[in-house]
PDB file of C-alpha atoms and ligand atoms in Angstrom:
ATOM      1  CA  MET A   1      33.069 -27.422  -1.694  1.00 60.00           C
ATOM      2  CA  ASN A   2      33.985 -27.146  -5.339  1.00 70.00           C
ATOM      3  CA  LEU A   3      36.647 -24.433  -5.442  1.00 73.00           C
ATOM      4  CA  GLN A   4      35.744 -23.510  -8.992  1.00 81.00           C
ATOM      5  CA  LEU A   5      32.317 -22.589  -7.723  1.00 88.00           C
ATOM      6  CA  SER A   6      33.262 -20.499  -4.733  1.00 89.00           C
ATOM      7  CA  PRO A   7      33.547 -17.144  -6.601  1.00 93.00           C
ATOM      8  CA  LEU A   8      30.148 -17.875  -8.143  1.00 94.00           C
ATOM      9  CA  ILE A   9      28.670 -18.700  -4.749  1.00 94.00           C
ATOM     10  CA  GLU A  10      29.931 -15.346  -3.518  1.00 94.00           C
ATOM     11  CA  LEU A  11      28.491 -13.600  -6.548  1.00 96.00           C
ATOM     12  CA  GLN A  12      25.140 -15.292  -6.076  1.00 96.00           C
ATOM     13  CA  LYS A  13      25.017 -14.219  -2.444  1.00 95.00           C
ATOM     14  CA  LEU A  14      25.548 -10.637  -3.582  1.00 96.00           C
ATOM     15  CA  ASP A  15      23.001 -10.955  -6.371  1.00 96.00           C
ATOM     16  CA  LEU A  16      20.350 -12.341  -4.032  1.00 95.00           C
ATOM     17  CA  ARG A  17      20.966  -9.637  -1.462  1.00 96.00           C
ATOM     18  CA  ILE A  18      20.844  -6.970  -4.180  1.00 97.00           C
ATOM     19  CA  ALA A  19      17.550  -8.365  -5.497  1.00 95.00           C
ATOM     20  CA  ASP A  20      16.163  -8.361  -1.952  1.00 96.00           C
ATOM     21  CA  LEU A  21      17.229  -4.750  -1.346  1.00 98.00           C
ATOM     22  CA  LYS A  22      15.760  -3.664  -4.668  1.00 97.00           C
ATOM     23  CA  GLU A  23      12.488  -5.362  -3.817  1.00 97.00           C
ATOM     24  CA  GLN A  24      12.423  -3.625  -0.436  1.00 97.00           C
ATOM     25  CA  ARG A  25      13.013  -0.261  -2.125  1.00 97.00           C
ATOM     26  CA  ARG A  26      10.413  -1.001  -4.797  1.00 97.00           C
ATOM     27  CA  ARG A  27       7.777  -1.505  -2.130  1.00 97.00           C
ATOM     28  CA  ILE A  28       8.417   1.746  -0.278  1.00 97.00           C
ATOM     29  CA  PRO A  29       6.161   3.960  -2.450  1.00 96.00           C
ATOM     30  CA  GLU A  30       3.154   1.703  -1.866  1.00 96.00           C
ATOM     31  CA  ARG A  31       3.859   1.704   1.891  1.00 95.00           C
ATOM     32  CA  LEU A  32       3.969   5.498   1.774  1.00 95.00           C
ATOM     33  CA  GLU A  33       0.740   5.507  -0.172  1.00 96.00           C
ATOM     34  CA  ALA A  34      -0.848   3.374   2.556  1.00 95.00           C
ATOM     35  CA  SER A  35       0.471   5.717   5.275  1.00 95.00           C
ATOM     36  CA  GLN A  36      -1.114   8.614   3.451  1.00 96.00           C
ATOM     37  CA  ALA A  37      -4.528   6.959   3.155  1.00 97.00           C
ATOM     38  CA  PRO A  38      -5.954   8.461   6.406  1.00 96.00           C
ATOM     39  CA  VAL A  39      -4.977  11.967   5.230  1.00 97.00           C
ATOM     40  CA  ARG A  40      -6.735  11.422   1.920  1.00 97.00           C
ATOM     41  CA  GLU A  41      -9.838  10.065   3.651  1.00 97.00           C
ATOM     42  CA  VAL A  42     -10.142  13.040   6.025  1.00 97.00           C
ATOM     43  CA  LYS A  43      -9.613  15.464   3.144  1.00 98.00           C
ATOM     44  CA  GLN A  44     -12.441  13.741   1.328  1.00 97.00           C
ATOM     45  CA  VAL A  45     -14.729  14.160   4.362  1.00 97.00           C
ATOM     46  CA  LEU A  46     -13.783  17.851   4.568  1.00 97.00           C
ATOM     47  CA  GLN A  47     -14.422  18.377   0.881  1.00 97.00           C
ATOM     48  CA  GLU A  48     -17.854  16.770   1.084  1.00 97.00           C
ATOM     49  CA  ALA A  49     -18.811  18.669   4.261  1.00 97.00           C
ATOM     50  CA  SER A  50     -17.780  21.993   2.773  1.00 97.00           C
ATOM     51  CA  THR A  51     -19.797  21.309  -0.398  1.00 97.00           C
ATOM     52  CA  SER A  52     -22.720  20.405   1.821  1.00 98.00           C
ATOM     53  CA  VAL A  53     -22.423  23.677   3.821  1.00 97.00           C
ATOM     54  CA  ASP A  54     -22.408  25.672   0.588  1.00 97.00           C
ATOM     55  CA  ALA A  55     -25.564  23.944  -0.595  1.00 98.00           C
ATOM     56  CA  LEU A  56     -27.267  24.446   2.793  1.00 98.00           C
ATOM     57  CA  ASN A  57     -26.396  28.157   2.851  1.00 97.00           C
ATOM     58  CA  LYS A  58     -27.885  28.523  -0.597  1.00 98.00           C
ATOM     59  CA  GLU A  59     -31.027  26.782   0.596  1.00 97.00           C
ATOM     60  CA  ARG A  60     -31.207  29.030   3.660  1.00 97.00           C
ATOM     61  CA  ARG A  61     -30.929  32.190   1.537  1.00 97.00           C
ATOM     62  CA  SER A  62     -33.669  30.941  -0.733  1.00 97.00           C
ATOM     63  CA  HIS A  63     -35.986  30.312   2.260  1.00 97.00           C
ATOM     64  CA  GLU A  64     -35.124  33.756   3.651  1.00 97.00           C
ATOM     65  CA  LYS A  65     -36.081  35.367   0.355  1.00 97.00           C
ATOM     66  CA  ASP A  66     -39.358  33.467   0.332  1.00 96.00           C
ATOM     67  CA  LEU A  67     -40.028  34.637   3.888  1.00 96.00           C
ATOM     68  CA  GLU A  68     -39.257  38.249   2.988  1.00 97.00           C
ATOM     69  CA  ALA A  69     -41.632  38.153   0.032  1.00 96.00           C
ATOM     70  CA  HIS A  70     -44.265  36.612   2.245  1.00 96.00           C
ATOM     71  CA  GLU A  71     -43.825  39.303   4.922  1.00 95.00           C
ATOM     72  CA  ASP A  72     -44.406  41.883   2.176  1.00 95.00           C
ATOM     73  CA  ARG A  73     -47.641  40.199   1.206  1.00 93.00           C
ATOM     74  CA  ILE A  74     -48.785  40.154   4.860  1.00 93.00           C
ATOM     75  CA  GLY A  75     -47.978  43.877   5.181  1.00 92.00           C
ATOM     76  CA  LYS A  76     -50.044  44.724   2.098  1.00 92.00           C
ATOM     77  CA  MET A  77     -52.845  42.514   3.363  1.00 89.00           C
ATOM     78  CA  LYS A  78     -52.939  44.424   6.672  1.00 88.00           C
ATOM     79  CA  ASP A  79     -52.955  47.770   4.801  1.00 89.00           C
ATOM     80  CA  ARG A  80     -56.102  46.648   3.017  1.00 86.00           C
ATOM     81  CA  ALA A  81     -57.869  46.003   6.358  1.00 85.00           C
ATOM     82  CA  ALA A  82     -58.880  49.664   6.701  1.00 84.00           C
ATOM     83  CA  GLN A  83     -60.846  49.507   3.472  1.00 88.00           C
ATOM     84  CA  LEU A  84     -62.975  46.558   4.541  1.00 88.00           C
ATOM     85  CA  LYS A  85     -66.661  47.389   4.937  1.00 89.00           C
ATOM     86  CA  THR A  86     -68.790  44.422   5.791  1.00 92.00           C
ATOM     87  CA  ASN A  87     -68.448  41.997   8.636  1.00 92.00           C
ATOM     88  CA  GLN A  88     -68.247  39.185   6.099  1.00 92.00           C
ATOM     89  CA  GLU A  89     -65.296  40.853   4.369  1.00 91.00           C
ATOM     90  CA  TYR A  90     -63.619  41.311   7.722  1.00 91.00           C
ATOM     91  CA  GLN A  91     -64.105  37.625   8.652  1.00 92.00           C
ATOM     92  CA  ALA A  92     -62.606  36.601   5.317  1.00 92.00           C
ATOM     93  CA  HIS A  93     -59.692  38.945   5.958  1.00 92.00           C
ATOM     94  CA  LEU A  94     -59.047  37.430   9.391  1.00 91.00           C
ATOM     95  CA  PHE A  95     -59.016  33.970   7.875  1.00 94.00           C
ATOM     96  CA  GLU A  96     -56.558  35.121   5.203  1.00 92.00           C
ATOM     97  CA  VAL A  97     -54.278  36.627   7.851  1.00 92.00           C
ATOM     98  CA  GLU A  98     -54.403  33.434   9.905  1.00 94.00           C
ATOM     99  CA  LEU A  99     -53.394  31.353   6.874  1.00 95.00           C
ATOM    100  CA  ALA A 100     -50.609  33.798   6.040  1.00 94.00           C
ATOM    101  CA  ASN A 101     -49.227  33.614   9.597  1.00 94.00           C
ATOM    102  CA  LYS A 102     -49.290  29.838   9.455  1.00 96.00           C
ATOM    103  CA  LYS A 103     -47.344  29.918   6.227  1.00 95.00           C
ATOM    104  CA  ARG A 104     -44.817  32.321   7.737  1.00 96.00           C
ATOM    105  CA  GLY A 105     -44.322  29.827  10.569  1.00 96.00           C
ATOM    106  CA  GLU A 106     -43.569  27.162   7.987  1.00 96.00           C
ATOM    107  CA  PHE A 107     -40.922  29.329   6.303  1.00 96.00           C
ATOM    108  CA  GLU A 108     -39.331  30.103   9.655  1.00 97.00           C
ATOM    109  CA  GLU A 109     -39.262  26.437  10.570  1.00 97.00           C
ATOM    110  CA  LYS A 110     -37.545  25.557   7.291  1.00 97.00           C
ATOM    111  CA  ILE A 111     -34.895  28.196   7.951  1.00 97.00           C
ATOM    112  CA  LEU A 112     -34.307  26.892  11.490  1.00 98.00           C
ATOM    113  CA  LEU A 113     -33.972  23.346  10.207  1.00 97.00           C
ATOM    114  CA  VAL A 114     -31.394  24.351   7.610  1.00 98.00           C
ATOM    115  CA  MET A 115     -29.466  26.346  10.217  1.00 98.00           C
ATOM    116  CA  GLU A 116     -29.347  23.299  12.450  1.00 98.00           C
ATOM    117  CA  GLN A 117     -28.002  21.231   9.583  1.00 98.00           C
ATOM    118  CA  ILE A 118     -25.372  23.882   8.877  1.00 98.00           C
ATOM    119  CA  GLU A 119     -24.299  23.851  12.517  1.00 98.00           C
ATOM    120  CA  GLN A 120     -24.056  20.090  12.527  1.00 98.00           C
ATOM    121  CA  THR A 121     -21.981  20.096   9.354  1.00 97.00           C
ATOM    122  CA  GLN A 122     -19.741  22.803  10.800  1.00 98.00           C
ATOM    123  CA  ARG A 123     -19.096  20.545  13.791  1.00 97.00           C
ATOM    124  CA  THR A 124     -18.139  17.748  11.392  1.00 97.00           C
ATOM    125  CA  ILE A 125     -15.743  20.135   9.645  1.00 98.00           C
ATOM    126  CA  THR A 126     -14.138  21.212  12.923  1.00 98.00           C
ATOM    127  CA  ALA A 127     -13.624  17.600  13.979  1.00 97.00           C
ATOM    128  CA  ALA A 128     -12.274  16.655  10.552  1.00 97.00           C
ATOM    129  CA  GLN A 129      -9.840  19.576  10.588  1.00 98.00           C
ATOM    130  CA  ALA A 130      -8.427  18.404  13.919  1.00 98.00           C
ATOM    131  CA  GLN A 131      -8.197  14.874  12.580  1.00 97.00           C
ATOM    132  CA  LEU A 132      -6.482  16.103   9.421  1.00 97.00           C
ATOM    133  CA  LYS A 133      -3.839  17.859  11.481  1.00 98.00           C
ATOM    134  CA  GLU A 134      -3.205  14.658  13.432  1.00 97.00           C
ATOM    135  CA  SER A 135      -3.126  12.449  10.334  1.00 97.00           C
ATOM    136  CA  GLU A 136      -0.755  14.811   8.557  1.00 97.00           C
ATOM    137  CA  ALA A 137       1.610  14.939  11.526  1.00 97.00           C
ATOM    138  CA  LEU A 138       1.606  11.149  11.734  1.00 97.00           C
ATOM    139  CA  PHE A 139       2.194  10.841   7.999  1.00 97.00           C
ATOM    140  CA  ILE A 140       5.150  13.224   8.137  1.00 97.00           C
ATOM    141  CA  LYS A 141       6.678  11.073  10.873  1.00 97.00           C
ATOM    142  CA  GLU A 142       6.094   7.859   8.957  1.00 96.00           C
ATOM    143  CA  LYS A 143       7.414   9.377   5.748  1.00 97.00           C
ATOM    144  CA  ALA A 144      10.613  10.380   7.519  1.00 97.00           C
ATOM    145  CA  VAL A 145      11.061   6.766   8.639  1.00 97.00           C
ATOM    146  CA  TRP A 146      10.497   5.430   5.113  1.00 96.00           C
ATOM    147  CA  ASP A 147      12.776   8.056   3.593  1.00 97.00           C
ATOM    148  CA  GLU A 148      15.522   7.098   6.007  1.00 98.00           C
ATOM    149  CA  LYS A 149      15.005   3.414   5.310  1.00 97.00           C
ATOM    150  CA  ASP A 150      15.208   4.101   1.584  1.00 97.00           C
ATOM    151  CA  ARG A 151      18.394   6.086   2.064  1.00 98.00           C
ATOM    152  CA  VAL A 152      20.002   3.234   4.024  1.00 98.00           C
ATOM    153  CA  LEU A 153      18.891   0.666   1.438  1.00 98.00           C
ATOM    154  CA  ALA A 154      20.189   2.795  -1.427  1.00 98.00           C
ATOM    155  CA  ALA A 155      23.563   3.165   0.257  1.00 98.00           C
ATOM    156  CA  GLU A 156      23.874  -0.569   0.888  1.00 97.00           C
ATOM    157  CA  LEU A 157      22.738  -1.251  -2.652  1.00 97.00           C
ATOM    158  CA  ALA A 158      25.362   1.046  -4.140  1.00 97.00           C
ATOM    159  CA  GLU A 159      28.058  -0.644  -2.097  1.00 97.00           C
ATOM    160  CA  LEU A 160      26.922  -4.139  -3.070  1.00 97.00           C
ATOM    161  CA  GLU A 161      26.603  -3.209  -6.729  1.00 95.00           C
ATOM    162  CA  SER A 162      30.211  -2.085  -6.860  1.00 95.00           C
ATOM    163  CA  LYS A 163      31.219  -5.363  -5.207  1.00 95.00           C
ATOM    164  CA  GLN A 164      29.008  -7.232  -7.655  1.00 94.00           C
ATOM    165  CA  ALA A 165      30.942  -6.028 -10.683  1.00 91.00           C
ATOM    166  CA  GLN A 166      34.204  -7.001  -9.026  1.00 93.00           C
ATOM    167  CA  SER A 167      32.867 -10.377  -7.953  1.00 94.00           C
ATOM    168  CA  ALA A 168      31.493 -11.179 -11.424  1.00 93.00           C
ATOM    169  CA  GLY A 169      34.968 -10.619 -12.858  1.00 92.00           C
ATOM    170  CA  GLN A 170      36.332 -13.401 -10.688  1.00 93.00           C
ATOM    171  CA  VAL A 171      33.953 -16.060 -11.957  1.00 94.00           C
ATOM    172  CA  GLU A 172      35.175 -18.279 -14.752  1.00 92.00           C
ATOM    173  CA  LYS A 173      33.611 -17.107 -18.033  1.00 93.00           C
ATOM    174  CA  ALA A 174      31.760 -20.252 -19.103  1.00 93.00           C
ATOM    175  CA  LEU A 175      30.393 -20.668 -15.607  1.00 93.00           C
ATOM    176  CA  PHE A 176      29.245 -17.090 -15.525  1.00 94.00           C
ATOM    177  CA  ALA A 177      27.454 -17.611 -18.843  1.00 95.00           C
ATOM    178  CA  ARG A 178      25.640 -20.674 -17.469  1.00 94.00           C
ATOM    179  CA  TYR A 179      24.708 -18.755 -14.377  1.00 95.00           C
ATOM    180  CA  LYS A 180      23.344 -15.830 -16.383  1.00 94.00           C
ATOM    181  CA  LYS A 181      21.372 -18.169 -18.606  1.00 94.00           C
ATOM    182  CA  LEU A 182      19.735 -19.848 -15.599  1.00 94.00           C
ATOM    183  CA  LYS A 183      18.900 -16.460 -14.136  1.00 92.00           C
ATOM    184  CA  ALA A 184      17.344 -15.428 -17.422  1.00 93.00           C
ATOM    185  CA  MET A 185      15.223 -18.596 -17.186  1.00 91.00           C
ATOM    186  CA  ARG A 186      14.108 -17.386 -13.760  1.00 87.00           C
ATOM    187  CA  LYS A 187      15.872 -20.292 -12.102  1.00 85.00           C
ATOM    188  CA  GLU A 188      16.906 -18.334  -9.074  1.00 86.00           C
ATOM    189  CA  PRO A 189      18.953 -19.136  -7.150  1.00 93.00           C
ATOM    190  CA  ALA A 190      20.795 -20.631 -10.124  1.00 95.00           C
ATOM    191  CA  LEU A 191      23.301 -22.390  -7.921  1.00 95.00           C
ATOM    192  CA  VAL A 192      21.846 -24.588  -5.206  1.00 96.00           C
ATOM    193  CA  LEU A 193      22.981 -26.887  -2.438  1.00 95.00           C
ATOM    194  CA  VAL A 194      22.661 -30.606  -2.417  1.00 96.00           C
ATOM    195  CA  LYS A 195      21.423 -31.516   1.013  1.00 94.00           C
ATOM    196  CA  ASP A 196      20.485 -35.003   2.216  1.00 94.00           C
ATOM    197  CA  GLY A 197      20.656 -36.141  -1.389  1.00 95.00           C
ATOM    198  CA  ILE A 198      18.061 -33.558  -2.420  1.00 97.00           C
ATOM    199  CA  CYS A 199      18.372 -30.615  -4.797  1.00 97.00           C
ATOM    200  CA  VAL A 200      17.461 -27.636  -2.606  1.00 96.00           C
ATOM    201  CA  GLY A 201      16.228 -25.781  -5.713  1.00 95.00           C
ATOM    202  CA  CYS A 202      13.444 -28.179  -6.671  1.00 95.00           C
ATOM    203  CA  ARG A 203      13.345 -30.426  -3.599  1.00 96.00           C
ATOM    204  CA  LEU A 204      13.696 -33.589  -5.647  1.00 97.00           C
ATOM    205  CA  GLN A 205      15.809 -36.569  -4.727  1.00 97.00           C
ATOM    206  CA  LEU A 206      18.905 -36.757  -6.880  1.00 97.00           C
ATOM    207  CA  PRO A 207      20.422 -39.984  -8.199  1.00 97.00           C
ATOM    208  CA  PRO A 208      23.053 -41.142  -5.676  1.00 96.00           C
ATOM    209  CA  GLN A 209      25.742 -41.217  -8.321  1.00 96.00           C
ATOM    210  CA  LEU A 210      25.146 -37.574  -9.145  1.00 96.00           C
ATOM    211  CA  VAL A 211      25.259 -36.704  -5.454  1.00 95.00           C
ATOM    212  CA  SER A 212      28.676 -38.361  -5.204  1.00 95.00           C
ATOM    213  CA  GLN A 213      29.890 -36.502  -8.259  1.00 94.00           C
ATOM    214  CA  VAL A 214      28.750 -33.196  -6.803  1.00 94.00           C
ATOM    215  CA  LYS A 215      30.490 -34.055  -3.557  1.00 92.00           C
ATOM    216  CA  ARG A 216      33.703 -34.812  -5.345  1.00 90.00           C
ATOM    217  CA  GLY A 217      33.500 -31.344  -6.796  1.00 86.00           C
ATOM    218  CA  GLU A 218      35.594 -32.023  -9.851  1.00 86.00           C
ATOM    219  CA  ASP A 219      33.103 -30.639 -12.276  1.00 89.00           C
ATOM    220  CA  VAL A 220      29.980 -28.516 -12.184  1.00 92.00           C
ATOM    221  CA  HIS A 221      26.878 -30.696 -12.320  1.00 95.00           C
ATOM    222  CA  THR A 222      23.312 -29.815 -13.049  1.00 95.00           C
ATOM    223  CA  CYS A 223      20.086 -31.017 -11.433  1.00 96.00           C
ATOM    224  CA  PRO A 224      18.358 -33.259 -14.005  1.00 96.00           C
ATOM    225  CA  TYR A 225      14.955 -31.898 -12.937  1.00 96.00           C
ATOM    226  CA  CYS A 226      15.345 -28.131 -12.586  1.00 95.00           C
ATOM    227  CA  TYR A 227      18.689 -27.651 -14.417  1.00 94.00           C
ATOM    228  CA  ARG A 228      20.164 -25.614 -11.597  1.00 96.00           C
ATOM    229  CA  MET A 229      23.861 -25.948 -10.926  1.00 95.00           C
ATOM    230  CA  LEU A 230      24.569 -28.018  -7.851  1.00 95.00           C
ATOM    231  CA  TYR A 231      27.154 -27.689  -5.143  1.00 94.00           C
ATOM    232  CA  TRP A 232      27.905 -29.302  -1.881  1.00 92.00           C
ATOM    233  CA  GLU A 233      28.823 -27.464   1.255  1.00 87.00           C
ATOM    234  CA  GLY A 234      31.774 -29.307   2.662  1.00 76.00           C
ATOM    235  CA  GLU A 235      35.156 -30.639   1.781  1.00 65.00           C
ATOM    236  CA  PRO A 236      35.232 -32.683  -1.390  1.00 57.00           C
ATOM    237  CA  GLY A 237      34.813 -36.354  -0.619  1.00 51.00           C
ATOM    238  CA  LEU A 238      33.413 -35.887   2.885  1.00 53.00           C
ATOM    239  CA  ALA A 239      29.955 -37.057   3.726  1.00 49.00           C
ATOM    240  CA  GLU A 240      27.063 -34.803   4.600  1.00 46.00           C
ATOM    241  CA  LYS A 241      25.650 -34.522   8.059  1.00 47.00           C
ATOM    242  CA  PRO A 242      24.627 -36.475   9.965  1.00 46.00           C
ATOM    243  CA  PRO A 243      28.276 -37.361   9.679  1.00 44.00           C
ATOM    244  CA  LEU A 244      28.901 -40.848   8.514  1.00 46.00           C
ATOM    245  CA  ALA A 245      31.878 -42.669   9.875  1.00 45.00           C
ATOM    246  CA  GLN A 246      35.055 -41.424   8.253  1.00 46.00           C
ATOM    247  CA  ASP A 247      35.627 -44.894   6.833  1.00 47.00           C
ATOM    248  CA  GLN A 248      32.364 -44.826   5.031  1.00 47.00           C
ATOM    249  CA  ALA A 249      33.133 -41.405   3.669  1.00 45.00           C
ATOM    250  CA  LYS A 250      36.413 -42.675   2.373  1.00 46.00           C
ATOM    251  CA  ASP A 251      34.626 -45.605   0.829  1.00 47.00           C
ATOM    252  CA  LEU A 252      32.439 -43.162  -0.988  1.00 44.00           C
ATOM    253  CA  GLU A 253      35.422 -41.306  -2.233  1.00 43.00           C
ATOM    254  CA  VAL A 254      36.908 -44.480  -3.606  1.00 42.00           C
ATOM    255  CA  GLY A 255      33.734 -46.212  -4.672  1.00 39.00           C
ATOM    256  CA  GLU A 256      32.310 -42.985  -6.131  1.00 40.00           C
ATOM    257  CA  SER A 257      28.669 -43.966  -5.743  1.00 42.00           C
ATOM    258  CA  VAL A 258      26.459 -45.345  -3.023  1.00 37.00           C
TER     259      VAL A 258
HETATM  260 ZN1   ZN B   1      16.648 -29.392  -8.924  1.00 68.83          ZN
END
């Protein structure tokens, strides 16, 4: 490994972990939002059912008023019966009374129907209230878990951020500037391994000569395709795994390129 790069490798490890922790924290509010969804849904059902009960009660009162007015009319009609003289008038009266009774039955039926609907809606409300209690209890539990997770993440983040400042100070200035520039270009990770002759950042095969140079670790080299800084995990001059014979590795060291 290139010794010049090792403080930067450490810094990058910290930076990546910090970015990961921040991302985990960033996603917590949406997870909480999702946990709360059942509560919101049940509240919606309750709201709608209660609006519906109000409307049904209004309807019931209106039917009751109609029935009352109708009962009044029937009463007056019966009062008039004593004044009837002819048989024909009496027959007409009976017919009128029969019609009025039929109509009263219709009013009563409407009231019964509305009362049934009210009862049904009340049952929905009772069930929804029980469900709301359950959903809220579950949400409180889940929220506690997320809050705790956030607390742990925040603590780790604070610790890593203090290390980050320290670690950045140990990186050679020019190297740090290159690293920051790559990060700004969204080339993350900015510093990548060369493995099996491939740049791990872009997965492209590197020219063998460049691979040897990276292995020698005398300078910091850049991938010609993705511009990331390259490093090799291993002692300078040694071959990658699968391990070549030591002789061959030495040949590489001397001959510089494959
Ligand atoms: Zn690359």
